PDB file of C-alpha atoms in Angstrom:
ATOM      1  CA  UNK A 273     -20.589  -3.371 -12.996  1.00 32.00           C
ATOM      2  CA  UNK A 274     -20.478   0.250 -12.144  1.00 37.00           C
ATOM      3  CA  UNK A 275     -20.801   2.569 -15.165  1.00 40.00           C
ATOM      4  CA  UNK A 276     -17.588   4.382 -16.195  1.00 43.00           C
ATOM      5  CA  UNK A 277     -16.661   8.124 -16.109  1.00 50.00           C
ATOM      6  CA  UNK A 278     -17.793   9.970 -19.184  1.00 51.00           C
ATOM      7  CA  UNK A 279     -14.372  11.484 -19.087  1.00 68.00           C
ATOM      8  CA  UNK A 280     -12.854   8.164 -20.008  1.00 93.00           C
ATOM      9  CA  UNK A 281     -10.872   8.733 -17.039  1.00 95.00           C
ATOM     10  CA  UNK A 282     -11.295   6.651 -13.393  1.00 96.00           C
ATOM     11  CA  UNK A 283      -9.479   8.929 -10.445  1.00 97.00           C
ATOM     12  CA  UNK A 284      -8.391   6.276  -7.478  1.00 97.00           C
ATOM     13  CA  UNK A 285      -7.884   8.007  -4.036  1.00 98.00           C
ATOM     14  CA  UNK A 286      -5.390   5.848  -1.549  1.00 98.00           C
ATOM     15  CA  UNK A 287      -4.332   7.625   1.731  1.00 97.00           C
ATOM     16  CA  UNK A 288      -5.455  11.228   0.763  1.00 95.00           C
ATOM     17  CA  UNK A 289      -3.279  10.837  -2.802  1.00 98.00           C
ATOM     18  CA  UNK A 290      -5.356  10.470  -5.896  1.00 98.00           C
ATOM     19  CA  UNK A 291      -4.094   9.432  -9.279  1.00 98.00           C
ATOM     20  CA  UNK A 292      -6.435   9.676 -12.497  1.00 97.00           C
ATOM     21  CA  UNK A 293      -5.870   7.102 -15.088  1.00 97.00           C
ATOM     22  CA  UNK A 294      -7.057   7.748 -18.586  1.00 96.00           C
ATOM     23  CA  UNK A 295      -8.123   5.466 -21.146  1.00 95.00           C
ATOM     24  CA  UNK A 296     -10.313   5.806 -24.595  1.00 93.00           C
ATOM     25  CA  UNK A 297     -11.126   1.316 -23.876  1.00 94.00           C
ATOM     26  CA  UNK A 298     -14.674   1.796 -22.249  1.00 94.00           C
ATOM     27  CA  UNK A 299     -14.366  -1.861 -21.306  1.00 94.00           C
ATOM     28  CA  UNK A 300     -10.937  -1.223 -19.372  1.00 94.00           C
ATOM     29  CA  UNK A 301     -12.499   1.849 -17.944  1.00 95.00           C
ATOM     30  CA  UNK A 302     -15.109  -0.141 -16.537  1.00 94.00           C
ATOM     31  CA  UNK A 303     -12.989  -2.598 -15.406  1.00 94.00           C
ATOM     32  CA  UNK A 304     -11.261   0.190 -13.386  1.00 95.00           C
ATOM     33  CA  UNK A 305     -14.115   1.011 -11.641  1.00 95.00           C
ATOM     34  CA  UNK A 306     -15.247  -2.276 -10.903  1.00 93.00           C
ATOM     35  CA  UNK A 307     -11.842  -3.289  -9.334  1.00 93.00           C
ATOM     36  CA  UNK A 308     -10.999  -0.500  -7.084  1.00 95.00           C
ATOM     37  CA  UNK A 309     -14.576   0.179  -5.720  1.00 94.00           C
ATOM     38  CA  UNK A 310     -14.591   2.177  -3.035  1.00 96.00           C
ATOM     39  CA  UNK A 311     -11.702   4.127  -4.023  1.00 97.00           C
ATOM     40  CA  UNK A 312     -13.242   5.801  -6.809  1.00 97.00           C
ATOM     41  CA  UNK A 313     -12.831   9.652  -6.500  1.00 96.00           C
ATOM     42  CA  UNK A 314     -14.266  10.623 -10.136  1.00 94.00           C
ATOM     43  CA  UNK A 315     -15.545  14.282  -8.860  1.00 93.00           C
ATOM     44  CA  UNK A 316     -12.680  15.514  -7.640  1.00 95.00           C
ATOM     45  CA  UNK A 317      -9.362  16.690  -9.618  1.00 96.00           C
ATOM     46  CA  UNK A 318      -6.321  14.076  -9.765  1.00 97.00           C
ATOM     47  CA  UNK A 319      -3.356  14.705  -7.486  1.00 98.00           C
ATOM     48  CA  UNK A 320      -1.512  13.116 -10.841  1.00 98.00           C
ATOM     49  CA  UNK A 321      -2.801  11.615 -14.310  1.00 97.00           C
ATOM     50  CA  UNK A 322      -2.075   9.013 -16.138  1.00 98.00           C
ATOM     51  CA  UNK A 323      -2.671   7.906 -20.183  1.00 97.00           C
ATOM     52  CA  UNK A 324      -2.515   4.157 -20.447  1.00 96.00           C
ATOM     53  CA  UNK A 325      -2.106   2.827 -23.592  1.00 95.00           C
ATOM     54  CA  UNK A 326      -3.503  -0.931 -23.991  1.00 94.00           C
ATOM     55  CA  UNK A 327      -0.509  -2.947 -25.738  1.00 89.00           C
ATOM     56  CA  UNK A 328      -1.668  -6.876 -27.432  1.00 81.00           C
ATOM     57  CA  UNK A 329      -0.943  -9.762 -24.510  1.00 68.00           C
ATOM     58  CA  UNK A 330       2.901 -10.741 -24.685  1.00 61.00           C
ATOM     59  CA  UNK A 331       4.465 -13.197 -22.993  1.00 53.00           C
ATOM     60  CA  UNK A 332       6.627 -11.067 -20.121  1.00 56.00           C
ATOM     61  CA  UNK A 333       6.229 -11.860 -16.678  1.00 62.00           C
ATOM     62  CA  UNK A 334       4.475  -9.753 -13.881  1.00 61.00           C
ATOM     63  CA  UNK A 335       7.214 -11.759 -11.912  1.00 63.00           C
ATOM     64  CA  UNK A 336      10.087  -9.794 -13.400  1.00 76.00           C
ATOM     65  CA  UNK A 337      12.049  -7.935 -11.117  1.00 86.00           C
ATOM     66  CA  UNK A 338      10.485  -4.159 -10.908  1.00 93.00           C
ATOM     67  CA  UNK A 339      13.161  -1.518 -11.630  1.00 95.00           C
ATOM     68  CA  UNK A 340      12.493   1.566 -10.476  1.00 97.00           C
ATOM     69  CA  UNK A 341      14.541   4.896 -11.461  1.00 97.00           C
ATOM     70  CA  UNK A 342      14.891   8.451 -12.261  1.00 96.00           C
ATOM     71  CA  UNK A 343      16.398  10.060 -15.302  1.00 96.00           C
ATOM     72  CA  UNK A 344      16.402  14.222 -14.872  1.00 94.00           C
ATOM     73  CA  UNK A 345      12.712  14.938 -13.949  1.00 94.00           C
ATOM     74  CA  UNK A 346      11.450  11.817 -15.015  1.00 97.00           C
ATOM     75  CA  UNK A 347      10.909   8.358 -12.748  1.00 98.00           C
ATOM     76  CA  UNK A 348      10.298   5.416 -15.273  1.00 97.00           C
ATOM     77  CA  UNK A 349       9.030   2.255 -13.864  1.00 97.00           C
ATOM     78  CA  UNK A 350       9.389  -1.179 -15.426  1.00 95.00           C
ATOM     79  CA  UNK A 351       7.948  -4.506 -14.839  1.00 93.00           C
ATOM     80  CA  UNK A 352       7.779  -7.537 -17.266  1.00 90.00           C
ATOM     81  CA  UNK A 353       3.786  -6.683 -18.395  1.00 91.00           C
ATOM     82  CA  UNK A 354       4.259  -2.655 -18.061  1.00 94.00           C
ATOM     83  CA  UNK A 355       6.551   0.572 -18.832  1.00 95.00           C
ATOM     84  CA  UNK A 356       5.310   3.220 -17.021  1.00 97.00           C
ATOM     85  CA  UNK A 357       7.296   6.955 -16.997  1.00 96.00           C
ATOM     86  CA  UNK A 358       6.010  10.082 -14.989  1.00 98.00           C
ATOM     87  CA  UNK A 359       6.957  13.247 -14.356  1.00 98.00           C
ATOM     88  CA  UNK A 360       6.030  14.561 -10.660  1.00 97.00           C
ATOM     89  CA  UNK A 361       6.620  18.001 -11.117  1.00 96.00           C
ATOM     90  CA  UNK A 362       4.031  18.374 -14.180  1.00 97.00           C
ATOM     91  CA  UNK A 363       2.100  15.288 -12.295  1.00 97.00           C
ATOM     92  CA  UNK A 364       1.851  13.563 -15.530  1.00 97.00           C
ATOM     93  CA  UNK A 365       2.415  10.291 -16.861  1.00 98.00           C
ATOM     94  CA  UNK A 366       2.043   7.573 -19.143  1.00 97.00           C
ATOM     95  CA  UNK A 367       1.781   3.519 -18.788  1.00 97.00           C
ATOM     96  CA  UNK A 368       2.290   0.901 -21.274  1.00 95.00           C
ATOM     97  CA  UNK A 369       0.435  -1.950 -20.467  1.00 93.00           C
ATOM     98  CA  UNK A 370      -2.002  -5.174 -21.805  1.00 87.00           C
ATOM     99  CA  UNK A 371      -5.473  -5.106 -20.574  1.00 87.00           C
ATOM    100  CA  UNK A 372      -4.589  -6.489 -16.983  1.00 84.00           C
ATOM    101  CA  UNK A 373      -5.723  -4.500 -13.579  1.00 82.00           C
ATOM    102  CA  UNK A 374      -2.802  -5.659 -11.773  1.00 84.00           C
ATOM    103  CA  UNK A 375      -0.449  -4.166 -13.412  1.00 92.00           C
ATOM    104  CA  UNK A 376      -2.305  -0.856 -12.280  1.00 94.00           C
ATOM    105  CA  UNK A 377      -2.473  -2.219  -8.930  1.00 93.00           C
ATOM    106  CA  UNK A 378       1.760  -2.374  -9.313  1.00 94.00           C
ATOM    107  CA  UNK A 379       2.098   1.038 -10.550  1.00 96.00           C
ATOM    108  CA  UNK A 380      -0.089   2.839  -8.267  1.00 96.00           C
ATOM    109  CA  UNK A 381       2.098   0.782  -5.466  1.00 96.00           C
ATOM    110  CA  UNK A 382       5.358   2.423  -6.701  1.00 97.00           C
ATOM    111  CA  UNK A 383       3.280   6.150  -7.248  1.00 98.00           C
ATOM    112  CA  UNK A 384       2.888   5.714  -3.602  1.00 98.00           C
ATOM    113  CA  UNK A 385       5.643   4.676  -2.084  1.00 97.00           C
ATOM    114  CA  UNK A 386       7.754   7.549  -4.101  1.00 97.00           C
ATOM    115  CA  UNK A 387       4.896  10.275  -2.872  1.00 97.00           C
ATOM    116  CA  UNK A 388       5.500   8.976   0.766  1.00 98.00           C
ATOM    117  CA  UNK A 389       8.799   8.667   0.862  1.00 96.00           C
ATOM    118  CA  UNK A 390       8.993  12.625   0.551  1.00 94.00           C
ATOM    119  CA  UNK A 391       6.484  12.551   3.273  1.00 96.00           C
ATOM    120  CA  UNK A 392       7.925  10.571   5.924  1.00 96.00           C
ATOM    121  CA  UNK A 393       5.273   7.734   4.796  1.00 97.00           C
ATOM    122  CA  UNK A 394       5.366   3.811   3.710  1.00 98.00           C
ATOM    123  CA  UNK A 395       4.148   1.024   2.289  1.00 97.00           C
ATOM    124  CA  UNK A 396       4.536  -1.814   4.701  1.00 96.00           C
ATOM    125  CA  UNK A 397       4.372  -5.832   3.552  1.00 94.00           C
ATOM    126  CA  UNK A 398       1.750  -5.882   6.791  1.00 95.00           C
ATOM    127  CA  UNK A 399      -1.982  -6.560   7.670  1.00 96.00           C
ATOM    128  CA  UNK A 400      -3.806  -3.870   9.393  1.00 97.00           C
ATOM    129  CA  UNK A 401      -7.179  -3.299  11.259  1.00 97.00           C
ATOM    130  CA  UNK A 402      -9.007  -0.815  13.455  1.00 98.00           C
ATOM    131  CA  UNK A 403     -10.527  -1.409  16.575  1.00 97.00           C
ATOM    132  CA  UNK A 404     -12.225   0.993  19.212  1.00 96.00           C
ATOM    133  CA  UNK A 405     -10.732   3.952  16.968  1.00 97.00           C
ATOM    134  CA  UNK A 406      -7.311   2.960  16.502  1.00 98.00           C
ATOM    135  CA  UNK A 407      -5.405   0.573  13.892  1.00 98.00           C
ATOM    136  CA  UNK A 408      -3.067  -1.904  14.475  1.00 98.00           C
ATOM    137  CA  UNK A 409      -0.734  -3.371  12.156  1.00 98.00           C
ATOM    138  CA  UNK A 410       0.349  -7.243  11.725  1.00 97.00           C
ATOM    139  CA  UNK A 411       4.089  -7.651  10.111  1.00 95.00           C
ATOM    140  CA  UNK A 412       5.647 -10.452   9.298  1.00 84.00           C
ATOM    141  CA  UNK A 413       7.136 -12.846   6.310  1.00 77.00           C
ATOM    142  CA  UNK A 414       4.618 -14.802   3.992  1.00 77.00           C
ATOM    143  CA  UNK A 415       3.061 -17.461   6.481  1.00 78.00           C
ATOM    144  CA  UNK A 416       3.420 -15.577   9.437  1.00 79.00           C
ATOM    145  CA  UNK A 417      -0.301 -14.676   9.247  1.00 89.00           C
ATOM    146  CA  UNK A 418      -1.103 -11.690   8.316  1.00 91.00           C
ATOM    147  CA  UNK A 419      -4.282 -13.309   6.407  1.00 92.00           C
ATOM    148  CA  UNK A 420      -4.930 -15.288   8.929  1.00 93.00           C
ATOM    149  CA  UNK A 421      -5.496 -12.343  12.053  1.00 94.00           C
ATOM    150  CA  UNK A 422      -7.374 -10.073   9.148  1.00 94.00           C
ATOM    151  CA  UNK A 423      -9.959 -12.996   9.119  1.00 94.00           C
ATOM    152  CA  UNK A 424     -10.213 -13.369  12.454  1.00 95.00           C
ATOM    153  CA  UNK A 425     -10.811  -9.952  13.114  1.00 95.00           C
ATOM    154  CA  UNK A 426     -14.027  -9.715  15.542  1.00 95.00           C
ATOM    155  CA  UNK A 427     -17.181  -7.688  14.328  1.00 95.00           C
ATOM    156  CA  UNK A 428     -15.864  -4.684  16.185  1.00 96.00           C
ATOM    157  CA  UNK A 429     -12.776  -4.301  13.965  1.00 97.00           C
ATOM    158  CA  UNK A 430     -12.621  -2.796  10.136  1.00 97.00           C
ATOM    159  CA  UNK A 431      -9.610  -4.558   8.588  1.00 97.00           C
ATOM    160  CA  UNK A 432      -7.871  -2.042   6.034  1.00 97.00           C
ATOM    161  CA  UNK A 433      -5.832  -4.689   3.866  1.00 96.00           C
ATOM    162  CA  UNK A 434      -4.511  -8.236   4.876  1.00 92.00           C
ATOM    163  CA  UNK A 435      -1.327  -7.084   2.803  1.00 91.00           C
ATOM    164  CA  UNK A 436      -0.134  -3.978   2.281  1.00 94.00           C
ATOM    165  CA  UNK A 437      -0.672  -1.199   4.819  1.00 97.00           C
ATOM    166  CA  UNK A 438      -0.113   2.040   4.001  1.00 98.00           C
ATOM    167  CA  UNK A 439       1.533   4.260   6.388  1.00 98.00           C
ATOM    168  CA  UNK A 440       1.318   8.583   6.339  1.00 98.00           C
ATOM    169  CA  UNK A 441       2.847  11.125   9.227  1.00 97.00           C
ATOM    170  CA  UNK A 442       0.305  13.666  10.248  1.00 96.00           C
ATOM    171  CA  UNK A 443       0.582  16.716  12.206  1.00 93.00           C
ATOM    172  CA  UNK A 444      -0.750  14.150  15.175  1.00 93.00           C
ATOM    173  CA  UNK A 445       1.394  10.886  14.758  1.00 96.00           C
ATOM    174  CA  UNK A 446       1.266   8.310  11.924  1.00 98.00           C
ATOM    175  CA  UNK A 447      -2.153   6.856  10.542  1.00 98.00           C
ATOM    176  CA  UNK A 448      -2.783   4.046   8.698  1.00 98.00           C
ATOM    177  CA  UNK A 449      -5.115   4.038   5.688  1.00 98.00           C
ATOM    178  CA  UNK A 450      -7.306   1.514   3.908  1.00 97.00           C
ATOM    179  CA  UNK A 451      -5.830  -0.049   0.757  1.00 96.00           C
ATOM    180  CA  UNK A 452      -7.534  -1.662  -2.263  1.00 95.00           C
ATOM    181  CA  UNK A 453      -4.540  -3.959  -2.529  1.00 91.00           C
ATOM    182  CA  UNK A 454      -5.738  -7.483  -1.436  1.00 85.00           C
ATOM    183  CA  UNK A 455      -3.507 -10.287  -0.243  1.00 83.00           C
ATOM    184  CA  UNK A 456      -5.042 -13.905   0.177  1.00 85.00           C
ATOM    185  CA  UNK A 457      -8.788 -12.392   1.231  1.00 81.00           C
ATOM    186  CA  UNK A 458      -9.424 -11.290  -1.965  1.00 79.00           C
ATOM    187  CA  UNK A 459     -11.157  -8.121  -1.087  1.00 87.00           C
ATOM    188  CA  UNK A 460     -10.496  -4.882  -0.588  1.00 91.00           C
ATOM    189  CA  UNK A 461      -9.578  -3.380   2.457  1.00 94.00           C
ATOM    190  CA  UNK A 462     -12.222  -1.017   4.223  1.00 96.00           C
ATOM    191  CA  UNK A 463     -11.572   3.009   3.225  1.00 97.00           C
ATOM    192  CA  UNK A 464     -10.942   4.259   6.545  1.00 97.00           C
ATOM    193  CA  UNK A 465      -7.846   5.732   8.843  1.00 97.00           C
ATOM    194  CA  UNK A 466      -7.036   5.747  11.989  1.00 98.00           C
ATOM    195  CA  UNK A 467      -3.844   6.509  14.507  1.00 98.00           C
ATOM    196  CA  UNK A 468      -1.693   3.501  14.557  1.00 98.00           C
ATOM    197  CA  UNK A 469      -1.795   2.257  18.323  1.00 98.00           C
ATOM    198  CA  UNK A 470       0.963  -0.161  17.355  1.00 98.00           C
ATOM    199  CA  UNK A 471       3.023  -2.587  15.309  1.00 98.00           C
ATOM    200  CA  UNK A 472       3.073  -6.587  16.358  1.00 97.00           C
ATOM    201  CA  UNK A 473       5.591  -8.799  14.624  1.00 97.00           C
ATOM    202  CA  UNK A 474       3.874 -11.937  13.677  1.00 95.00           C
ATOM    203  CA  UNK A 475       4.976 -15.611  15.085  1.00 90.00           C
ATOM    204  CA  UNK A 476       2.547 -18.302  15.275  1.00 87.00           C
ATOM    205  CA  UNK A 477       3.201 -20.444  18.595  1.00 89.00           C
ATOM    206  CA  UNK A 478       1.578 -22.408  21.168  1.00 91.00           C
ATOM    207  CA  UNK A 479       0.094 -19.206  23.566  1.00 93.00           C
ATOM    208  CA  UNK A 480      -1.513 -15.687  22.830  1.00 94.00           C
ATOM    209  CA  UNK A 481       1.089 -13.570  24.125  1.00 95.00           C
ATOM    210  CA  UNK A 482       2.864  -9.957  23.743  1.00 96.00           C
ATOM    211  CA  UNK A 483       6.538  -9.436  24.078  1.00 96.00           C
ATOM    212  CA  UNK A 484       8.336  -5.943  23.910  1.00 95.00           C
ATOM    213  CA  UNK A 485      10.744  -5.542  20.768  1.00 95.00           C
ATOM    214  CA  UNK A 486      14.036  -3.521  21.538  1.00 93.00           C
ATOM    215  CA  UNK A 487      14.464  -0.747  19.322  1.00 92.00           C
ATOM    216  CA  UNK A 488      17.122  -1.943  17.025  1.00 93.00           C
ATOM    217  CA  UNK A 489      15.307  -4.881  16.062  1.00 94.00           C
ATOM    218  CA  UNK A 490      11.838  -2.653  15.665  1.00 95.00           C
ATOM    219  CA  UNK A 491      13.842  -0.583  13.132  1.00 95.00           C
ATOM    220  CA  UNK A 492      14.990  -3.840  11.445  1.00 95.00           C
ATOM    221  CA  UNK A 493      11.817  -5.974  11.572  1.00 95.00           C
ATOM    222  CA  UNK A 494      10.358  -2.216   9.938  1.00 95.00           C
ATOM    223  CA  UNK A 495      13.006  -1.939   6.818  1.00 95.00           C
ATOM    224  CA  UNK A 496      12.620  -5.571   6.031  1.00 94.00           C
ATOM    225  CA  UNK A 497       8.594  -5.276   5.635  1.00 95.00           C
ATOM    226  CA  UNK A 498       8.977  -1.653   4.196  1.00 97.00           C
ATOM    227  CA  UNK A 499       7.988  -1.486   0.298  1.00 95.00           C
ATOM    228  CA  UNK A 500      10.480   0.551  -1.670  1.00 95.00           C
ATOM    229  CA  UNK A 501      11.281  -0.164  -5.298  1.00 95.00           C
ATOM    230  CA  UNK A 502      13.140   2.932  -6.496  1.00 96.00           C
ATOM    231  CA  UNK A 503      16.946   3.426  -7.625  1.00 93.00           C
ATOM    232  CA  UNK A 504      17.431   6.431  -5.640  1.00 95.00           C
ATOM    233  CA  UNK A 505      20.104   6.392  -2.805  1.00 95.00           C
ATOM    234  CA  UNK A 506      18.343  10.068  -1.534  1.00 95.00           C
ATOM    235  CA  UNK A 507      15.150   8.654  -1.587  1.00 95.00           C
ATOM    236  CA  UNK A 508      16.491   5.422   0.264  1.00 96.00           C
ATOM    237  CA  UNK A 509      18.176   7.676   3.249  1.00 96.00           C
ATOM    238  CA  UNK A 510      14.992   8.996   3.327  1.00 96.00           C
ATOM    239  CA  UNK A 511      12.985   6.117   3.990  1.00 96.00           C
ATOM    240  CA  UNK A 512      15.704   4.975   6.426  1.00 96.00           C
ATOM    241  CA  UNK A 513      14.974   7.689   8.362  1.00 96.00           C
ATOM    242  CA  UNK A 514      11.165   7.492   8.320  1.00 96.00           C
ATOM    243  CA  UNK A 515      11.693   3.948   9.754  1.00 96.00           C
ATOM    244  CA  UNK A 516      14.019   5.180  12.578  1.00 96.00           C
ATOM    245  CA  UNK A 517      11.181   8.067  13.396  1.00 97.00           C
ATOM    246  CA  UNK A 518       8.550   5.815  13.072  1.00 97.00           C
ATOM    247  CA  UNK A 519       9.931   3.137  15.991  1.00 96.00           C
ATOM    248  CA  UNK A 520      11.209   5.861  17.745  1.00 96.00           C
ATOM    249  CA  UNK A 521       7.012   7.176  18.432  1.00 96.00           C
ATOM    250  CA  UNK A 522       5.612   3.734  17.593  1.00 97.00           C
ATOM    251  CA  UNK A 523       5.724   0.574  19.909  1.00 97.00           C
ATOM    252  CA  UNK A 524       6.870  -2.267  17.796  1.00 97.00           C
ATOM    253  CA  UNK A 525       6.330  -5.597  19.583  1.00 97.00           C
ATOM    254  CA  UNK A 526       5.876  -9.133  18.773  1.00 96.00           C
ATOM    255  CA  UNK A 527       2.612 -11.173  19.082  1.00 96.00           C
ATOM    256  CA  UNK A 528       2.895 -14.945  19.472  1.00 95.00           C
ATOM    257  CA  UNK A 529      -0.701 -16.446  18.479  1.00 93.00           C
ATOM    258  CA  UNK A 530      -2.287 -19.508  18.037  1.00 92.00           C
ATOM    259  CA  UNK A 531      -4.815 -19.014  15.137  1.00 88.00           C
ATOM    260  CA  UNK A 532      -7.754 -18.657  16.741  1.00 89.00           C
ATOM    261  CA  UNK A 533     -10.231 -15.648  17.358  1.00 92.00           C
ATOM    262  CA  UNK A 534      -9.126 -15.532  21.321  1.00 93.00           C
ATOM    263  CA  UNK A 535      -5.544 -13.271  20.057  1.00 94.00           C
ATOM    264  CA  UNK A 536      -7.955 -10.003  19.185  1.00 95.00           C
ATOM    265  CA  UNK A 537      -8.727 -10.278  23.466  1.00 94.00           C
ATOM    266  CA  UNK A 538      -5.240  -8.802  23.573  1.00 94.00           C
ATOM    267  CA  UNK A 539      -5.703  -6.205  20.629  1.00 94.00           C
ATOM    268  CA  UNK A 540      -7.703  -3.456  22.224  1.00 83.00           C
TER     269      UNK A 540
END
């Protein structure tokens, strides 16, 4: 296991954003580090900070519906197994929690997607990989195979997550980012970026093949896989709108593919 911060604190950087959690539990500390490997940013200075205070086991769900919302300068974000509030502005904050990693892993999730979402950014329910210098994400509902095109993923290709691709806007385009935030591979995704080439809606089917997507249903296929949690009707326009710019300098189109390694021939 990798040996903790003397700080007591373990800073996780995600898509240029990094967010310092503090804890006095040396064992949870290490637990940190051990879980987002990779990600670990320890020399450099939080973007935000976060105390978490270790609460006994309880019987809440991590299945409760999140609520997300915003009360003066304040967001406070809820979850069965956590109460989290934070202020932006001071870039402090402070998370109620048991001893469980992935209820970080939820937290930092919503940290993100409210960052972004000033940003023109997004989390999106999606695979995503790079090849020959440019990533490509894989959309689609639960089954659709996002897992399934991360594994076949050729030497040649660095797959970023198999489940949750995060999304910034750049002075030069949109790039995707590697995430920590594993889906059914287990593993972290590698911590690289890269220009998104494109977006391919998932359908499994008899043939490899590629179909164009007319915009309207890019823009829908987009807000349906889009991760958003928050209460917010500004931030919501605002997302809306990020989707609508995205298609508009994106292609969206849908892969049909029978699960086998010949469907990265057609992902150059």
């Amino acid at each position: 296991m990798i040996a903790a911060d003397a700080s007591g604190r373990a800073t996780i950087a995600i898509g240029r954003v990094k967010v310092g959690l503090r804890t006095s539990n040396k064992a949870f500390l290490d637990l940190l580090h051990h879980r987002y490997t990779g990600y670990i940013a320890d020399r450099e200075a939080p973007d935000y900070e976060f105390d978490i205070v270790l609460t006994p086991p309880t019987d809440t769900d991590a299945d409760d519906d999140v609520r997300v919302f915003r009360e003066g300068s304040d967001w406070h974000l809820e979850r069965g197994d956590f109460h989290a509030h934070w202020n932006p502005g001071a870039r402090q904050g402070r998370i109620h929690q048991s001893a469980n990693p992935y209820s970080i892993d939820a937290v930092l999730r919503i940290v993100h997607t409210l960052v972004l979402a000033n940003e023109g950014g997004f989390l999106m329910h999606s695979a995503s990989a790079v090849r020959n210098g440019k990533a490509f994400l894989f959309a689609g509902v639960s089954g659709a195979g996002k897992t399934t095109i991360s594994r076949l993923a050729p030497d040649d290709a660095d797959v970023l997550t198999d489940e949750i691709s995060y999304v910034r806007k750049e002075d030069d385009g949109y790039h995707a980012y590697g995430t920590p935030f594993a889906g059914e591979l287990a593993r972290a995704g590698e911590n690289l970026k890269a220009p998104i080439d494109a977006v391919y809606l998932l359908a499994q089917g008899p043939d490899n093949r590629i179909d164009d997507v007319d915009a309207a249903d890019a823009a829908r296929a987009l807000l349906t896989n889009i991760l958003f949690f928050a209460e917010d009707p500004e931030l919501v326009q605002a997302v809306f709108h990020s989707a609508l710019e995205f298609v508009d300098r994106v292609p969206v189109r849908r892969l049909t593919f029978v699960p086998d390694a010949r469907v990265w021939e057609l992902i150059q």
